[in-house]
Amino acid sequence: MVATVRKSGTGVQVNVSSAAVADILEVLARHNPGIPRSALKGKSKMVAAVTAAAVRLSEENQRQILVHEKNLAQAMETVVADLAGRGDGKLIKFDIERPVEVSHGAGLGDVVDLEEGRRRVAEYSTAVRLEDWAGPVAGPSDIERAFGTRRSTLHDWQRRGAVIGLLKGERKHVFPLAQFVDGRPVEGMSEVTSIIRNSRAAWQWLIQPKPSIGGAPLDLLKAGQVNEVVAAAERDFS
């Protein structure tokens, strides 16, 4: 259970499960790689609170809300902005299972020059080959030899989002071979890339198992379940 809601003499209180918040944090971190995890912690608690409120609605209420699904995100933004602007102590109270550690941080630390900064980063970073996470890839020449696909055709597919090209180096694009079926792009790829605009994010999402739809989205596309995959992409990225 994500959270429980109870009424008290002082109003509504939300008890958020720390385990559920941690799970939500993992999902938010995976789909928002540019945002620090520390900044996503509060958002995870808000998602848990909203979920607790949603599950208390009747099925009829839920159907009425989903009729206006396109306006739901805007409505939620308005509600959150209104709560944030009150400043009167009437915001939702979270009862976290563990005590909150108050920390002011250690400050910025010593300022170093660019070269020293790069040296320190290199000590912690680990180089990962593109093929290690993306699977087998090939350039336009290799694809032309293997499938007989002309470069112009491949580039047109890439322009239309029918295939995903990954930047390798500064300017060279390579293409994961798993997205081709009998030398042609798998059906439904353009619909997915129109939702997930970043090529690397789109490919990572496609090849990772997704329990909610019963497997990796790419495998489901190959099985002809285009609508299910597109709906999942819209839920995760729209």
Coordinates of C-alpha atoms in Angstrom, one line a residue:
M1 CA 0.0 0.0 0.0
V2 CA 1.4 3.4 -0.9
A3 CA -0.3 5.4 1.8
T4 CA -3.2 5.5 4.2
V5 CA -5.5 8.5 4.9
R6 CA -7.3 9.1 8.2
K7 CA -9.4 11.9 9.6
S8 CA -8.6 13.5 12.9
G9 CA -9.7 16.4 14.9
T10 CA -7.2 18.6 13.1
G11 CA -8.1 17.5 9.6
V12 CA -6.8 15.0 7.1
Q13 CA -3.5 13.2 7.7
V14 CA -1.6 11.1 5.2
N15 CA 0.6 8.2 6.5
V16 CA 3.1 7.5 3.7
S17 CA 4.9 4.1 3.6
S18 CA 8.6 4.8 3.4
A19 CA 9.0 1.6 1.3
A20 CA 6.4 2.8 -1.2
V21 CA 8.1 6.3 -1.3
A22 CA 11.4 4.5 -2.1
D23 CA 9.8 2.6 -4.9
I24 CA 8.3 5.7 -6.4
L25 CA 11.6 7.5 -6.1
E26 CA 13.3 4.7 -8.1
V27 CA 10.7 5.2 -10.9
L28 CA 11.1 8.9 -10.9
A29 CA 14.9 8.7 -10.9
R30 CA 14.9 6.3 -13.8
H31 CA 12.7 8.5 -16.0
N32 CA 14.2 11.8 -14.9
P33 CA 18.0 11.1 -15.1
G34 CA 18.9 14.8 -15.1
I35 CA 17.3 15.5 -11.7
P36 CA 19.2 14.7 -8.5
R37 CA 17.6 12.0 -6.4
S38 CA 17.6 14.4 -3.4
A39 CA 15.3 16.8 -5.4
L40 CA 13.0 13.9 -6.2
K41 CA 12.4 12.7 -2.6
G42 CA 9.7 15.3 -1.9
K43 CA 8.1 14.7 -5.2
S44 CA 7.9 11.0 -4.4
K45 CA 6.0 11.8 -1.2
M46 CA 3.6 14.0 -3.1
V47 CA 2.9 11.2 -5.6
A48 CA 2.2 8.8 -2.7
A49 CA -0.2 11.3 -1.2
V50 CA -2.1 11.9 -4.5
T51 CA -2.3 8.1 -5.0
A52 CA -3.8 7.7 -1.5
A53 CA -6.5 10.3 -2.4
A54 CA -7.2 8.7 -5.8
V55 CA -7.7 5.2 -4.4
R56 CA -10.5 6.5 -2.1
L57 CA -12.6 7.6 -5.0
S58 CA -15.5 5.6 -6.3
E59 CA -15.2 3.9 -9.7
E60 CA -17.8 6.4 -11.0
N61 CA -15.7 9.3 -9.7
Q62 CA -12.6 7.8 -11.4
R63 CA -14.5 7.4 -14.7
Q64 CA -15.6 11.0 -14.6
I65 CA -12.1 12.2 -14.0
L66 CA -10.6 10.1 -16.8
V67 CA -13.1 11.7 -19.3
H68 CA -11.0 14.8 -18.8
E69 CA -7.7 13.0 -18.8
K70 CA -6.0 15.5 -21.1
N71 CA -6.7 18.3 -18.6
L72 CA -5.7 16.2 -15.5
A73 CA -2.1 17.2 -15.5
Q74 CA -2.9 20.9 -15.7
A75 CA -5.5 20.6 -12.9
M76 CA -3.0 18.9 -10.6
E77 CA -0.4 21.6 -11.3
T78 CA -3.0 24.2 -10.2
V79 CA -3.9 22.3 -7.0
V80 CA -0.2 21.9 -6.1
A81 CA 0.6 25.5 -6.8
D82 CA -2.4 26.6 -4.7
L83 CA -1.2 24.4 -1.7
A84 CA 2.4 25.7 -2.0
G85 CA 1.2 29.3 -2.0
R86 CA -0.9 29.2 1.1
G87 CA 1.8 29.2 3.7
D88 CA -0.8 28.9 6.5
G89 CA 0.1 25.6 8.0
K90 CA -2.9 23.8 6.4
L91 CA -0.9 21.7 4.0
I92 CA -1.2 17.9 4.1
K93 CA 0.7 16.5 7.1
F94 CA 3.0 13.6 6.3
D95 CA 3.7 11.1 9.1
I96 CA 6.9 9.4 8.0
E97 CA 7.8 6.1 9.6
R98 CA 11.4 7.1 10.2
P99 CA 12.8 10.3 11.9
V100 CA 13.9 13.0 9.5
E101 CA 17.5 13.9 9.6
V102 CA 18.1 17.6 9.4
S103 CA 21.3 18.6 7.6
H104 CA 22.6 21.9 6.4
G105 CA 25.1 20.2 4.1
A106 CA 28.8 20.7 3.9
G107 CA 28.8 23.7 1.6
L108 CA 30.5 23.9 -1.7
G109 CA 33.9 22.7 -0.6
D110 CA 37.1 23.7 -2.2
V111 CA 37.0 25.4 -5.6
V112 CA 39.3 23.6 -8.1
D113 CA 40.3 24.4 -11.6
L114 CA 38.8 22.6 -14.7
E115 CA 41.7 20.1 -15.1
E116 CA 41.6 19.1 -11.5
G117 CA 37.9 18.7 -11.6
R118 CA 38.2 16.5 -14.6
R119 CA 40.9 14.4 -12.9
R120 CA 38.6 13.9 -9.8
V121 CA 35.6 12.9 -12.0
A122 CA 37.8 10.4 -13.9
E123 CA 38.7 8.7 -10.6
Y124 CA 35.0 7.9 -10.0
S125 CA 33.7 7.4 -13.5
T126 CA 33.8 4.1 -15.3
A127 CA 33.8 4.1 -19.1
V128 CA 30.9 1.9 -20.5
R129 CA 30.8 0.9 -24.2
L130 CA 27.6 1.7 -26.0
E131 CA 27.2 -1.9 -27.0
D132 CA 27.3 -3.0 -23.3
W133 CA 23.9 -1.4 -22.6
A134 CA 22.4 -1.0 -26.1
G135 CA 23.2 -4.4 -27.5
P136 CA 24.6 -5.1 -31.0
V137 CA 24.8 -2.0 -33.2
A138 CA 25.8 -1.3 -36.7
G139 CA 26.6 1.7 -38.9
P140 CA 24.9 2.5 -42.2
S141 CA 27.5 0.7 -44.3
D142 CA 27.2 -2.5 -42.2
I143 CA 23.4 -2.3 -42.4
E144 CA 23.5 -1.8 -46.2
R145 CA 25.7 -4.9 -46.5
A146 CA 23.6 -7.0 -44.2
F147 CA 20.1 -6.0 -45.2
G148 CA 20.6 -4.3 -48.6
T149 CA 19.1 -1.1 -47.1
R150 CA 20.4 2.1 -48.8
R151 CA 21.8 4.8 -46.7
S152 CA 19.2 7.3 -48.0
T153 CA 16.4 4.9 -46.9
L154 CA 18.0 4.4 -43.5
H155 CA 18.4 8.1 -42.9
D156 CA 14.8 8.7 -44.0
W157 CA 13.7 6.1 -41.4
Q158 CA 15.7 7.8 -38.8
R159 CA 14.3 11.2 -39.7
R160 CA 10.7 9.9 -39.4
G161 CA 11.5 8.1 -36.1
A162 CA 10.9 4.7 -37.6
V163 CA 14.4 3.6 -36.4
I164 CA 16.6 4.8 -33.5
G165 CA 20.1 6.0 -34.2
L166 CA 22.5 6.4 -31.2
L167 CA 25.4 8.8 -31.3
K168 CA 28.7 7.1 -31.0
G169 CA 31.6 9.5 -30.7
E170 CA 31.0 13.1 -31.8
R171 CA 29.1 12.7 -35.0
K172 CA 28.7 9.0 -36.0
H173 CA 25.3 7.3 -35.5
V174 CA 24.9 3.6 -35.1
F175 CA 21.7 1.6 -35.1
P176 CA 20.7 -1.1 -32.6
L177 CA 20.1 -4.2 -34.7
A178 CA 17.3 -5.5 -32.4
Q179 CA 14.9 -2.9 -33.9
F180 CA 15.0 -4.5 -37.3
V181 CA 12.7 -7.4 -38.4
D182 CA 13.7 -8.9 -41.8
G183 CA 15.7 -5.8 -42.5
R184 CA 12.9 -3.4 -41.8
P185 CA 12.0 -1.3 -38.8
V186 CA 9.7 -2.9 -36.3
E187 CA 6.1 -1.7 -36.5
G188 CA 5.1 0.9 -34.0
M189 CA 8.6 2.4 -33.5
S190 CA 7.7 5.8 -34.9
E191 CA 4.7 6.1 -32.5
V192 CA 7.0 5.4 -29.5
T193 CA 9.7 7.9 -30.7
S194 CA 7.1 10.6 -31.2
I195 CA 6.4 10.3 -27.4
I196 CA 10.0 9.7 -26.2
R197 CA 12.0 12.3 -28.1
N198 CA 15.4 11.4 -26.7
S199 CA 16.9 8.5 -28.6
R200 CA 18.9 7.0 -25.8
A201 CA 16.0 7.3 -23.3
A202 CA 13.7 5.7 -25.9
W203 CA 16.0 2.8 -26.6
Q204 CA 16.7 2.1 -22.9
W205 CA 12.9 2.2 -22.2
L206 CA 12.2 -0.2 -25.1
I207 CA 14.7 -2.9 -24.1
Q208 CA 14.1 -2.9 -20.3
P209 CA 11.6 -5.4 -18.9
K210 CA 8.3 -3.6 -17.9
P211 CA 6.2 -5.8 -15.6
S212 CA 3.1 -3.7 -16.1
I213 CA 2.8 -4.8 -19.7
G214 CA 4.4 -8.2 -19.4
G215 CA 7.8 -7.8 -20.8
A216 CA 10.2 -5.5 -22.7
P217 CA 8.3 -3.0 -24.9
L218 CA 10.5 -3.9 -27.9
D219 CA 9.5 -7.5 -27.6
L220 CA 5.8 -6.6 -27.4
L221 CA 6.2 -4.4 -30.6
K222 CA 7.6 -7.4 -32.4
A223 CA 4.6 -9.5 -31.2
G224 CA 2.2 -6.9 -32.7
Q225 CA 1.1 -5.3 -29.4
V226 CA 1.6 -1.8 -30.6
N227 CA -1.3 -0.2 -28.8
E228 CA -0.2 -1.6 -25.5
V229 CA 3.3 -0.3 -25.9
V230 CA 2.2 3.2 -27.1
A231 CA -0.2 3.5 -24.1
A232 CA 2.6 2.5 -21.7
A233 CA 4.9 5.1 -23.3
E234 CA 2.3 7.8 -22.9
R235 CA 1.8 6.9 -19.2
D236 CA 5.5 7.0 -18.6
F237 CA 6.5 10.1 -20.6
S238 CA 3.5 12.2 -21.5

